[in-house]
Structure formats: structure tokens, C-alpha cells
CSV table of C-alpha atoms and ligand atoms in Angstrom, one decimal:
chain,number,residue,atom,x,y,z
Q,1,UNK,CA,-36.2,-79.3,-1.0
Q,2,UNK,CA,-32.8,-81.0,-0.9
Q,3,UNK,CA,-29.8,-79.0,0.3
Q,4,UNK,CA,-27.5,-81.6,-1.2
Q,5,UNK,CA,-28.4,-80.2,-4.7
Q,6,UNK,CA,-26.6,-77.0,-3.8
Q,7,UNK,CA,-23.2,-76.2,-5.3
Q,8,UNK,CA,-20.8,-74.4,-2.9
Q,9,UNK,CA,-20.4,-70.6,-3.2
Q,10,UNK,CA,-16.9,-69.3,-3.5
Q,11,UNK,CA,-15.5,-68.2,-0.2
Q,12,UNK,CA,-15.0,-64.5,0.5
Q,13,UNK,CA,-11.4,-63.8,-0.9
Q,14,UNK,CA,-10.6,-61.5,2.0
Q,15,UNK,CA,-11.6,-64.0,4.7
Q,16,UNK,CA,-9.5,-66.6,2.9
Q,17,UNK,CA,-6.5,-64.2,2.8
Q,18,UNK,CA,-6.9,-63.5,6.6
Q,19,UNK,CA,-6.7,-67.2,7.4
Q,20,UNK,CA,-3.6,-67.6,5.2
Q,21,UNK,CA,-2.1,-64.6,6.9
Q,22,UNK,CA,-2.8,-65.9,10.4
Q,23,UNK,CA,-1.2,-69.3,9.6
Q,24,UNK,CA,2.0,-67.6,8.1
Q,25,UNK,CA,4.9,-67.7,10.5
Q,26,UNK,CA,7.1,-65.1,8.6
Q,27,UNK,CA,8.4,-62.6,11.2
Q,28,UNK,CA,7.8,-59.7,8.8
Q,29,UNK,CA,4.4,-60.7,7.3
Q,30,UNK,CA,2.1,-57.8,6.4
Q,31,UNK,CA,-1.7,-57.8,6.0
Q,32,UNK,CA,-2.9,-55.4,3.4
Q,33,UNK,CA,-6.1,-57.2,2.8
Q,34,UNK,CA,-8.7,-56.5,5.5
Q,35,UNK,CA,-10.3,-53.1,5.4
Q,36,UNK,CA,-10.2,-52.1,9.1
Q,37,UNK,CA,-8.3,-49.3,10.7
Q,38,UNK,CA,-5.2,-50.4,12.5
Q,39,UNK,CA,-2.8,-48.3,14.7
Q,40,UNK,CA,1.0,-48.5,14.4
Q,41,UNK,CA,0.9,-51.7,16.6
Q,42,UNK,CA,-1.5,-53.4,14.2
Q,43,UNK,CA,-4.4,-53.1,16.6
Q,44,UNK,CA,-7.9,-51.8,15.9
Q,45,UNK,CA,-8.5,-49.9,19.2
Q,46,UNK,CA,-11.8,-48.9,20.8
Q,47,UNK,CA,-11.9,-45.1,20.7
Q,48,UNK,CA,-11.7,-43.5,24.2
Q,49,UNK,CA,-14.8,-41.5,23.4
Q,50,UNK,CA,-16.6,-44.7,22.7
Q,51,UNK,CA,-15.5,-46.3,26.0
Q,52,UNK,CA,-16.7,-43.2,27.8
Q,53,UNK,CA,-20.1,-43.2,26.0
Q,54,UNK,CA,-20.5,-46.9,26.6
Q,55,UNK,CA,-19.9,-46.5,30.3
Q,56,UNK,CA,-22.4,-43.7,30.4
Q,57,UNK,CA,-25.0,-45.9,28.7
Q,58,UNK,CA,-24.4,-48.7,31.1
Q,59,UNK,CA,-24.9,-46.4,34.0
Q,60,UNK,CA,-28.1,-44.7,32.7
Q,61,UNK,CA,-29.8,-47.3,30.5
Q,62,UNK,CA,-33.2,-48.3,32.0
Q,63,UNK,CA,-34.7,-50.8,29.6
Q,64,UNK,CA,-34.0,-53.2,26.8
Q,65,UNK,CA,-37.5,-53.1,25.5
Q,66,UNK,CA,-37.9,-53.1,21.6
Q,67,UNK,CA,-36.8,-49.8,20.1
Q,68,UNK,CA,-39.1,-49.8,17.0
Q,69,UNK,CA,-38.2,-50.0,13.3
Q,70,UNK,CA,-36.9,-46.5,13.1
Q,71,UNK,CA,-34.3,-47.1,15.9
Q,72,UNK,CA,-33.3,-44.2,18.1
Q,73,UNK,CA,-34.8,-40.8,17.1
Q,74,UNK,CA,-31.9,-38.9,18.6
Q,75,UNK,CA,-29.3,-41.0,16.8
Q,76,UNK,CA,-31.2,-40.6,13.5
Q,77,UNK,CA,-31.3,-36.8,13.9
Q,78,UNK,CA,-27.6,-36.5,14.9
Q,79,UNK,CA,-26.3,-38.8,12.1
Q,80,UNK,CA,-28.4,-36.9,9.5
Q,81,UNK,CA,-27.0,-33.6,10.7
Q,82,UNK,CA,-23.5,-34.9,10.7
Q,83,UNK,CA,-24.0,-35.8,7.0
Q,84,UNK,CA,-26.0,-32.9,5.7
Q,85,UNK,CA,-25.1,-30.3,8.5
Q,86,UNK,CA,-27.9,-28.9,10.8
Q,87,UNK,CA,-28.4,-25.8,8.7
Q,88,UNK,CA,-28.8,-27.6,5.3
Q,89,UNK,CA,-32.0,-26.8,3.4
Q,90,UNK,CA,-33.1,-30.4,3.3
Q,91,UNK,CA,-33.1,-30.5,7.2
Q,92,UNK,CA,-34.6,-27.1,7.5
Q,93,UNK,CA,-37.3,-28.0,5.0
Q,94,UNK,CA,-38.0,-31.2,7.0
Q,95,UNK,CA,-37.4,-33.3,3.9
Q,96,UNK,CA,-35.1,-36.0,5.5
Q,97,UNK,CA,-36.3,-39.2,7.1
Q,98,UNK,CA,-33.8,-41.5,8.7
Q,99,UNK,CA,-33.8,-45.0,10.2
Q,100,UNK,CA,-31.0,-46.6,12.2
Q,101,UNK,CA,-29.7,-49.8,10.5
Q,102,UNK,CA,-27.4,-52.7,11.2
Q,103,UNK,CA,-24.3,-51.2,9.8
Q,104,UNK,CA,-23.8,-49.5,6.4
Q,105,UNK,CA,-24.6,-52.8,4.8
Q,106,UNK,CA,-28.0,-52.9,6.5
Q,107,UNK,CA,-28.6,-49.3,5.3
Q,108,UNK,CA,-27.8,-50.4,1.7
Q,109,UNK,CA,-30.0,-53.4,1.9
Q,110,UNK,CA,-32.9,-51.3,3.3
Q,111,UNK,CA,-32.3,-48.8,0.4
Q,112,UNK,CA,-32.2,-51.7,-2.1
Q,113,UNK,CA,-35.6,-53.1,-1.0
Q,114,UNK,CA,-37.0,-49.5,-0.8
Q,115,UNK,CA,-35.9,-48.9,-4.4
Q,116,UNK,CA,-37.4,-52.2,-5.5
Q,117,UNK,CA,-40.8,-51.0,-4.1
Q,118,UNK,CA,-40.6,-47.5,-5.7
Q,119,UNK,CA,-39.7,-49.0,-9.1
Q,120,UNK,CA,-39.6,-52.8,-9.6
Q,121,UNK,CA,-37.8,-52.2,-12.9
Q,122,UNK,CA,-35.2,-49.9,-11.5
Q,123,UNK,CA,-31.6,-50.2,-12.6
Q,124,UNK,CA,-28.8,-49.2,-10.2
Q,125,UNK,CA,-25.6,-47.8,-11.8
Q,126,UNK,CA,-22.5,-48.5,-9.8
Q,127,UNK,CA,-18.9,-47.3,-10.4
Q,128,UNK,CA,-16.5,-49.6,-12.2
Q,129,UNK,CA,-15.0,-50.8,-9.9
Q,130,UNK,CA,-17.0,-50.6,-6.7
Q,131,UNK,CA,-17.1,-52.2,-3.2
Q,132,UNK,CA,-17.4,-55.9,-3.9
Q,133,UNK,CA,-20.6,-56.3,-1.9
Q,134,UNK,CA,-22.6,-53.6,-3.7
Q,135,UNK,CA,-23.5,-55.9,-6.7
Q,136,UNK,CA,-24.5,-58.9,-4.8
Q,137,UNK,CA,-26.5,-56.8,-2.3
Q,138,UNK,CA,-28.6,-55.0,-5.0
Q,139,UNK,CA,-29.0,-58.2,-7.1
Q,140,UNK,CA,-30.3,-60.0,-3.9
Q,141,UNK,CA,-33.1,-57.4,-3.8
Q,142,UNK,CA,-33.9,-58.1,-7.4
Q,143,UNK,CA,-32.4,-54.9,-8.9
Q,144,UNK,CA,-30.5,-54.9,-12.1
Q,145,UNK,CA,-26.9,-53.6,-11.6
Q,146,UNK,CA,-25.0,-51.8,-14.4
Q,147,UNK,CA,-21.7,-50.0,-14.2
Q,148,UNK,CA,-20.5,-46.6,-15.2
Q,149,UNK,CA,-16.8,-46.0,-16.0
Q,150,UNK,CA,-14.8,-44.7,-13.0
Q,151,UNK,CA,-11.2,-45.6,-12.4
Q,152,UNK,CA,-8.5,-45.7,-15.0
Q,153,UNK,CA,-6.1,-48.4,-13.9
Q,154,UNK,CA,-3.5,-47.5,-16.5
Q,155,UNK,CA,-3.3,-43.8,-15.8
Q,156,UNK,CA,-4.4,-43.9,-12.1
Q,157,UNK,CA,-7.0,-41.2,-12.8
Q,158,UNK,CA,-10.7,-40.8,-12.8
Q,159,UNK,CA,-12.5,-41.5,-16.1
Q,160,UNK,CA,-14.7,-38.5,-15.4
Q,161,UNK,CA,-15.7,-37.6,-19.0
Q,162,UNK,CA,-16.7,-41.2,-19.7
Q,163,UNK,CA,-18.5,-41.3,-16.4
Q,164,UNK,CA,-20.5,-38.1,-17.2
Q,165,UNK,CA,-21.2,-39.4,-20.8
Q,166,UNK,CA,-22.6,-42.6,-19.3
Q,167,UNK,CA,-24.7,-41.0,-16.6
Q,168,UNK,CA,-26.1,-38.6,-19.3
Q,169,UNK,CA,-27.9,-41.7,-20.7
Q,170,UNK,CA,-29.4,-42.9,-17.4
Q,171,UNK,CA,-33.2,-43.0,-17.1
Q,172,UNK,CA,-35.0,-40.8,-14.7
Q,173,UNK,CA,-36.4,-44.0,-13.2
Q,174,UNK,CA,-33.0,-45.3,-12.3
Q,175,UNK,CA,-30.6,-44.9,-9.4
Q,176,UNK,CA,-26.9,-43.9,-9.5
Q,177,UNK,CA,-24.7,-45.1,-6.6
Q,178,UNK,CA,-21.9,-42.7,-5.7
Q,179,UNK,CA,-19.3,-43.1,-3.0
Q,180,UNK,CA,-19.3,-40.0,-0.8
Q,181,UNK,CA,-15.6,-40.1,-0.1
Q,182,UNK,CA,-12.7,-42.5,0.2
Q,183,UNK,CA,-13.8,-44.6,-2.8
Q,184,UNK,CA,-13.6,-48.3,-2.1
Q,185,UNK,CA,-11.6,-49.9,-3.7
Q,186,UNK,CA,-9.8,-47.2,-5.7
Q,187,UNK,CA,-9.2,-44.4,-3.2
Q,188,UNK,CA,-10.0,-42.1,-6.1
Q,189,UNK,CA,-12.6,-39.4,-5.2
Q,190,UNK,CA,-14.5,-36.8,-7.1
Q,191,UNK,CA,-13.1,-33.3,-6.7
Q,192,UNK,CA,-15.6,-30.7,-5.4
Q,193,UNK,CA,-15.8,-29.2,-8.9
Q,194,UNK,CA,-16.7,-32.7,-10.3
Q,195,UNK,CA,-19.3,-33.1,-7.5
Q,196,UNK,CA,-20.9,-29.8,-8.7
Q,197,UNK,CA,-21.2,-31.3,-12.2
Q,198,UNK,CA,-22.7,-34.6,-10.9
Q,199,UNK,CA,-25.2,-32.7,-8.8
Q,200,UNK,CA,-26.3,-30.6,-11.8
Q,201,UNK,CA,-26.5,-33.7,-14.0
Q,202,UNK,CA,-28.6,-35.6,-11.4
Q,203,UNK,CA,-30.9,-32.6,-11.2
Q,204,UNK,CA,-31.2,-32.2,-15.0
Q,205,UNK,CA,-31.7,-35.9,-15.7
Q,206,UNK,CA,-33.8,-36.6,-12.5
Q,207,UNK,CA,-32.2,-39.9,-11.7
Q,208,UNK,CA,-32.1,-40.7,-8.0
Q,209,UNK,CA,-28.6,-40.5,-6.4
Q,210,UNK,CA,-27.8,-43.1,-3.7
Q,211,UNK,CA,-24.8,-41.9,-1.8
Q,212,UNK,CA,-22.8,-44.5,0.2
Q,213,UNK,CA,-20.9,-42.8,3.0
Q,214,UNK,CA,-18.9,-45.4,4.8
Q,215,UNK,CA,-15.8,-43.3,5.6
Q,216,UNK,CA,-17.0,-39.8,6.7
Q,217,UNK,CA,-13.9,-38.1,8.3
Q,218,UNK,CA,-11.3,-40.6,6.9
Q,219,UNK,CA,-10.5,-38.5,3.8
Q,220,UNK,CA,-10.0,-34.7,4.6
Q,221,UNK,CA,-12.4,-34.1,7.5
Q,222,UNK,CA,-16.0,-34.6,8.6
Q,223,UNK,CA,-17.3,-31.6,6.7
Q,224,UNK,CA,-14.9,-31.8,3.8
Q,225,UNK,CA,-15.9,-35.4,3.1
Q,226,UNK,CA,-19.6,-34.5,3.1
Q,227,UNK,CA,-19.2,-31.9,0.3
Q,228,UNK,CA,-20.7,-34.3,-2.3
Q,229,UNK,CA,-23.6,-35.4,-0.1
Q,230,UNK,CA,-24.5,-31.8,0.7
Q,231,UNK,CA,-24.1,-30.5,-2.8
Q,232,UNK,CA,-26.1,-33.2,-4.4
Q,233,UNK,CA,-28.8,-33.0,-1.7
Q,234,UNK,CA,-29.1,-29.2,-2.4
Q,235,UNK,CA,-30.0,-29.8,-6.0
Q,236,UNK,CA,-32.1,-32.9,-6.4
Q,237,UNK,CA,-35.7,-33.6,-5.5
Q,238,UNK,CA,-35.1,-37.1,-4.1
Q,239,UNK,CA,-32.1,-38.9,-2.8
Q,240,UNK,CA,-31.0,-41.8,-0.6
Q,241,UNK,CA,-28.0,-41.7,1.8
Q,242,UNK,CA,-26.5,-44.7,3.4
Q,243,UNK,CA,-24.2,-44.0,6.3
Q,244,UNK,CA,-21.9,-46.3,8.3
Q,245,UNK,CA,-20.4,-45.8,11.8
Q,246,UNK,CA,-18.2,-48.8,11.5
Q,247,UNK,CA,-15.0,-47.0,10.5
Q,248,UNK,CA,-15.2,-43.4,11.8
Q,249,UNK,CA,-16.5,-44.5,15.2
Q,250,UNK,CA,-14.6,-47.8,15.2
Q,251,UNK,CA,-17.9,-49.6,15.9
Q,252,UNK,CA,-17.5,-52.4,13.4
Q,253,UNK,CA,-19.0,-55.3,15.3
Q,254,UNK,CA,-21.8,-53.2,16.9
Q,255,UNK,CA,-23.4,-52.9,13.5
Q,256,UNK,CA,-24.6,-49.4,13.3
Q,257,UNK,CA,-25.4,-47.2,10.3
Q,258,UNK,CA,-28.3,-45.2,8.9
Q,259,UNK,CA,-30.5,-45.0,5.8
Q,260,UNK,CA,-31.8,-41.5,5.1
Q,261,UNK,CA,-34.2,-40.6,2.3
Q,262,UNK,CA,-34.9,-37.1,1.1
Q,263,UNK,CA,-38.3,-36.4,-0.4
Q,264,UNK,CA,-39.3,-33.5,-2.6
Q,265,UNK,CA,-41.2,-32.0,0.3
Q,266,UNK,CA,-42.2,-33.0,3.8
Q,267,UNK,CA,-45.3,-34.8,2.7
Q,268,UNK,CA,-43.5,-36.9,0.1
Q,269,UNK,CA,-40.8,-37.7,2.7
Q,270,UNK,CA,-43.5,-38.9,5.1
Q,271,UNK,CA,-45.0,-41.3,2.5
Q,272,UNK,CA,-41.6,-42.6,1.5
Q,273,UNK,CA,-40.8,-43.1,5.1
Q,274,UNK,CA,-43.8,-45.3,5.6
Q,275,UNK,CA,-42.5,-47.5,2.8
Q,276,UNK,CA,-39.1,-47.5,4.3
Q,277,UNK,CA,-40.4,-48.6,7.7
Q,278,UNK,CA,-42.4,-51.4,6.0
Q,279,UNK,CA,-39.2,-52.5,4.3
Q,280,UNK,CA,-37.4,-52.5,7.6
Q,281,UNK,CA,-40.1,-54.6,9.3
Q,282,UNK,CA,-39.8,-57.2,6.5
Q,283,UNK,CA,-36.1,-57.6,6.8
Q,284,UNK,CA,-35.1,-57.4,10.5
Q,285,UNK,CA,-38.0,-55.7,12.2
Q,286,UNK,CA,-35.9,-53.4,14.3
Q,287,UNK,CA,-32.3,-52.4,14.4
Q,288,UNK,CA,-29.8,-53.1,17.3
Q,289,UNK,CA,-29.7,-50.2,19.8
Q,290,UNK,CA,-26.3,-50.3,21.4
Q,291,UNK,CA,-24.1,-48.8,18.7
Q,292,UNK,CA,-26.7,-46.0,18.1
Q,293,UNK,CA,-26.7,-45.3,21.8
Q,294,UNK,CA,-22.9,-44.8,21.8
Q,295,UNK,CA,-23.0,-42.6,18.7
Q,296,UNK,CA,-25.8,-40.4,20.0
Q,297,UNK,CA,-24.1,-40.0,23.4
Q,298,UNK,CA,-20.9,-38.8,21.6
Q,299,UNK,CA,-22.6,-36.5,19.1
Q,300,UNK,CA,-24.9,-35.2,21.7
Q,301,UNK,CA,-22.1,-34.1,24.1
Q,302,UNK,CA,-19.9,-31.2,23.1
Q,303,UNK,CA,-17.0,-32.6,25.1
Q,304,UNK,CA,-17.3,-36.2,23.7
Q,305,UNK,CA,-17.9,-34.9,20.2
Q,306,UNK,CA,-14.6,-32.9,20.4
Q,307,UNK,CA,-12.8,-36.0,21.7
Q,308,UNK,CA,-14.2,-38.0,18.8
Q,309,UNK,CA,-13.2,-35.4,16.2
Q,310,UNK,CA,-9.6,-35.5,17.7
Q,311,UNK,CA,-9.5,-39.3,17.7
Q,312,UNK,CA,-10.8,-39.4,14.1
Q,313,UNK,CA,-8.1,-36.9,13.1
Q,314,UNK,CA,-5.5,-39.2,14.5
Q,315,UNK,CA,-6.8,-42.1,12.4
Q,316,UNK,CA,-7.1,-39.9,9.3
Q,317,UNK,CA,-3.6,-38.4,9.7
Q,318,UNK,CA,-2.1,-41.8,10.2
Q,319,UNK,CA,-3.7,-43.1,7.0
Q,320,UNK,CA,-2.7,-40.1,5.0
Q,321,UNK,CA,0.8,-40.3,6.5
Q,322,UNK,CA,1.1,-43.9,5.6
Q,323,UNK,CA,0.2,-43.1,2.0
Q,324,UNK,CA,3.0,-40.4,1.8
Q,325,UNK,CA,5.5,-42.7,3.6
Q,326,UNK,CA,5.1,-45.6,1.2
Q,327,UNK,CA,5.5,-43.3,-1.8
Q,328,UNK,CA,8.6,-41.7,-0.3
Q,329,UNK,CA,10.1,-45.1,0.6
Q,330,UNK,CA,9.6,-46.4,-2.9
Q,331,UNK,CA,11.2,-43.3,-4.3
Q,332,UNK,CA,14.1,-43.6,-1.9
Q,333,UNK,CA,14.8,-47.1,-3.1
Q,334,UNK,CA,15.1,-45.8,-6.6
Q,335,UNK,CA,11.9,-47.5,-7.9
Q,336,UNK,CA,11.3,-46.0,-11.4
Q,337,UNK,CA,7.6,-46.5,-11.5
Q,338,UNK,CA,5.6,-43.4,-10.4
Q,339,UNK,CA,3.5,-44.3,-7.2
Q,340,UNK,CA,2.7,-40.7,-6.3
Q,341,UNK,CA,-1.0,-41.4,-7.0
Q,342,UNK,CA,-1.1,-43.3,-3.7
Q,343,UNK,CA,-0.3,-40.2,-1.8
Q,344,UNK,CA,-3.1,-38.1,-3.5
Q,345,UNK,CA,-5.8,-40.8,-3.2
Q,346,UNK,CA,-8.0,-40.9,-0.1
Q,347,UNK,CA,-9.2,-43.3,2.6
Q,348,UNK,CA,-8.5,-46.9,3.4
Q,349,UNK,CA,-7.7,-48.3,0.0
Q,350,UNK,CA,-5.7,-47.9,-3.3
Q,351,UNK,CA,-4.8,-50.2,-6.1
Q,352,UNK,CA,-1.1,-50.8,-5.9
Q,353,UNK,CA,-1.3,-51.5,-9.7
Q,354,UNK,CA,0.7,-54.8,-9.8
Q,355,UNK,CA,-0.6,-57.7,-11.8
Q,356,UNK,CA,-2.0,-61.0,-10.2
Q,357,UNK,CA,1.3,-62.8,-10.8
Q,358,UNK,CA,3.1,-60.1,-8.8
Q,359,UNK,CA,0.4,-60.3,-6.1
Q,360,UNK,CA,1.0,-64.0,-5.8
Q,361,UNK,CA,4.8,-63.5,-5.8
Q,362,UNK,CA,4.8,-60.8,-3.1
Q,363,UNK,CA,2.7,-63.2,-1.0
Q,364,UNK,CA,4.8,-66.4,-1.5
Q,365,UNK,CA,8.2,-64.7,-1.4
Q,366,UNK,CA,7.7,-61.9,1.1
Q,367,UNK,CA,4.5,-62.8,3.0
Q,368,UNK,CA,2.8,-59.5,2.0
Q,369,UNK,CA,-0.9,-60.2,1.7
Q,370,UNK,CA,-3.3,-58.3,-0.6
Q,371,UNK,CA,-6.3,-59.3,-2.8
Q,372,UNK,CA,-5.7,-60.3,-6.4
Q,373,UNK,CA,-6.8,-56.9,-7.8
Q,374,UNK,CA,-3.8,-55.5,-5.8
Q,375,UNK,CA,-6.1,-53.4,-3.7
Q,376,UNK,CA,-4.1,-52.6,-0.5
Q,377,UNK,CA,-5.5,-51.5,2.9
Q,378,UNK,CA,-3.4,-48.5,3.7
Q,379,UNK,CA,-3.9,-48.9,7.5
Q,380,UNK,CA,-1.8,-52.1,7.3
Q,381,UNK,CA,1.3,-50.0,6.6
Q,382,UNK,CA,3.4,-48.5,9.4
Q,383,UNK,CA,6.8,-47.0,10.2
Q,384,UNK,CA,7.9,-50.5,11.4
Q,385,UNK,CA,7.1,-52.3,8.1
Q,386,UNK,CA,7.3,-49.6,5.3
Q,387,UNK,CA,10.9,-50.3,4.4
Q,388,UNK,CA,10.3,-54.1,4.2
Q,389,UNK,CA,7.1,-53.5,2.2
Q,390,UNK,CA,8.7,-51.1,-0.3
Q,391,UNK,CA,11.6,-53.5,-0.9
Q,392,UNK,CA,9.1,-56.4,-1.4
Q,393,UNK,CA,7.2,-54.2,-4.0
Q,394,UNK,CA,10.5,-53.2,-5.7
Q,395,UNK,CA,11.5,-56.9,-5.9
Q,396,UNK,CA,8.3,-58.1,-7.7
Q,397,UNK,CA,8.1,-55.1,-10.1
P,1,PMP,N1,-20.0,-49.2,1.8
P,1,PMP,C1,-18.7,-49.3,1.6
P,1,PMP,C2,-18.1,-48.6,0.4
P,1,PMP,C3,-17.8,-50.0,2.4
P,1,PMP,O1,-16.5,-50.0,2.1
P,1,PMP,C4,-18.3,-50.6,3.6
P,1,PMP,C5,-17.5,-51.4,4.5
P,1,PMP,N2,-16.5,-52.1,4.0
P,1,PMP,C6,-19.7,-50.5,3.8
P,1,PMP,C7,-20.5,-49.8,2.9
P,1,PMP,C8,-20.4,-51.3,4.9
P,1,PMP,O2,-19.9,-51.0,6.1
P,1,PMP,P1,-20.5,-51.7,7.4
P,1,PMP,O3,-21.7,-52.6,7.1
P,1,PMP,O4,-19.4,-52.5,8.0
P,1,PMP,O5,-21.0,-50.6,8.3
């Protein structure tokens, strides 16, 4: 084997953008690239509830011995209940099995290898567009990735009829990936009525839904954002859920998420779980424990959970406030183009809707950084820079 026969892979465009941003000396530079929450000061803070839970763990933890491929049983139960709700039929019927994973990405990779074992010919259908990592991640597991229509860039709407028509044709052996809330990259979510239709379709067509929930609580609220997960789970026989605690607990670098599978009954779930555990052992053997310990300490304490919900609301309200603020500022400047879609979309991202030349121009002329698709990270906006940003947008339009 000769490594010198390799040709270089393209660098991650967001990492490249971050480097360029760091090197830029412009006093008003704005980073709308990277998808992490930032406060008004541009910091990604550690939540106070996380600090408290972490201190508690340091004081009480007794061993660092291996945790086993499932990870922490308490975390697994609490994170599944956060997603489905403790009283959901799939929990009461004992049909859910969960493993702790290294982040939401780890959960998706475990899900991908699990799917490959269930059906080596499986096709996974992802939204057009979807999170950039989805395609590479599933292809790396040997799964064919196809797309269903989703975001209408021209009209800033959902191509829901086309999406339904496409999913009507999906085989019962296939998997359909859905974003639970705060769709990355479009910010365009399904309405509850549309989720009802998707749940019925999944049940009629018997395809397996894989729901990626990376932003629970960042859209409308912890329970509101789980409407799709809970509705689909109530109607289908089998389903996969991938959760991430990176954004809503601010635990990015701790790498904690979860992969939950639902079987048609408890026995089917047990068998599927044994396969899931085998898959885990073949990838990373066992998950890291620290992030799970923090989350289970928070969710297991009434007081810390309330503190978390309050801190999550601050992040959510800031994001939604930033959306409205940018739209208002553009209007106040007399910009003719209608940007109101930004205020109604949800989560960390929206497509601004400018072309790649304008993206390049806003970067070189105004030091405003975003990826070529014009996907903007809403948390990078703030009261201090919204006026500058709106003027820069108006200038390149
Ligand atoms: N899914 C989606 C849609 C995401 O946006 C992200 C994070 N960018 C993830 C999964 C993975 O999150 P992480 O691995 O950081 O927990």
C-alpha cells in the first residue's frame, strides 16, 4: 500500500471559512458560517446547569472503568423519555432500546451500520438539501443515498406535495431520513399537520423512518419540537431516532448523543438491540461517559432540569429574536426583497438566498462570512452587528 497514490480530499468548507474569518482584521467582521450557538458577545458559553452537574459528577464519581457498549442506562432512559415523553406508547410497551453514542454523528453512524445489517441493499432517502455530512456518512456505511424534494429556494417554501409524491414510491425495505425540527440547512420545518401526513404515509408504505433530532428545544420548545418524533413513533412498527446533546445542552466537544430503535414489540426490539450492540462494538466498542453523566444528572434532578429548560429558552429566544431582528432591519433599510421567510423559519440556519457571486462579494467587501450556498448561522447575528449586516446585504443585492 502506498499512501502517495492518494489524491487530496477537499477541505471542509466551513473549517476553511473559519480560518479565513480568524485571519481577517476587519473591525466589523461577522461569522455566519459555523453552526454553534453564540451569545450576544459571540461566545459559546457553558450552561450553568452543565457546570453544576459536572461539579456534582466530580464530587461523586467513583470509577473510570469501562461503561459497556450501551453506555449509561440512566442517560439512555432519560434521553429517550425526553424525545418520546415518558407516557408515550412506545415507552410503555417497552419497544424502545437506546445506546449512548459519541454525539449525534456517532448515533447516525451506528444507525447506518445497523441499517446495512438489516438490509444490505437498503436505500436511504434524504431531503434535498440536507446536512452536508448525511450523504458521506451513509455512503461510508455502504448505503445508497437518494434524495426527495424538500426546500424550494425560489419560493422559500417546502415542496411538500413533491416530497409526498416521492415518498409514495419508496420501497418498504428502504429508510427515509427526516429532520425532527430546525432543518439543517434550510430552517424549513414540517408543520404538525404535515407530520401527521408523513406518519400515515410511513405506516401505509411501511418504510422505516430515521429521524435526526439534533436541535430539540431550539425551535419552539422541547415538547413542541418532538411532535414529529412522537407522531411518527405512534404509527409505525419500526423506527430509528438519532439524538444529539451538542446544541441543546451546549456539550459539543463532549460528544454525546443517542441512537434509539423502536421494534414492533418488545421481543423484536431485543433482537434489534443485540444487532445494535454488535455494531457499536465494531465501531468504537464503548461510548465516552462524561457527557452522558452530565445530561443524566441534569434530567434526573427537578431543579437542574428546570434550570436547563430556562437556559435553553434563553438560547431559543435569542435565535428567534435574531431572525425577527434581521428581517426588521432589512425592511427598515428599504430593501425591496421579501426576507420575512427568515423570521418564520426555525433553528440555527436559513438560506439567505443570495447567489455565490454575492456571497463572495459580501465576504471580500464587508467581511461577512457564510458558505457558498448562502446558508447563514443565525446565532452569529446580534444587536451589535445587525445594522452592519443588513447594510452589507442591501449592498450586494
Ligand atoms: N444532525 C444534524 C442535522 C446536525 O446539524 C448535526 C450537527 N451539526 C448533527 C446531526 C450532529 O451533531 P453532533 O455530532 O455534533 O452531536
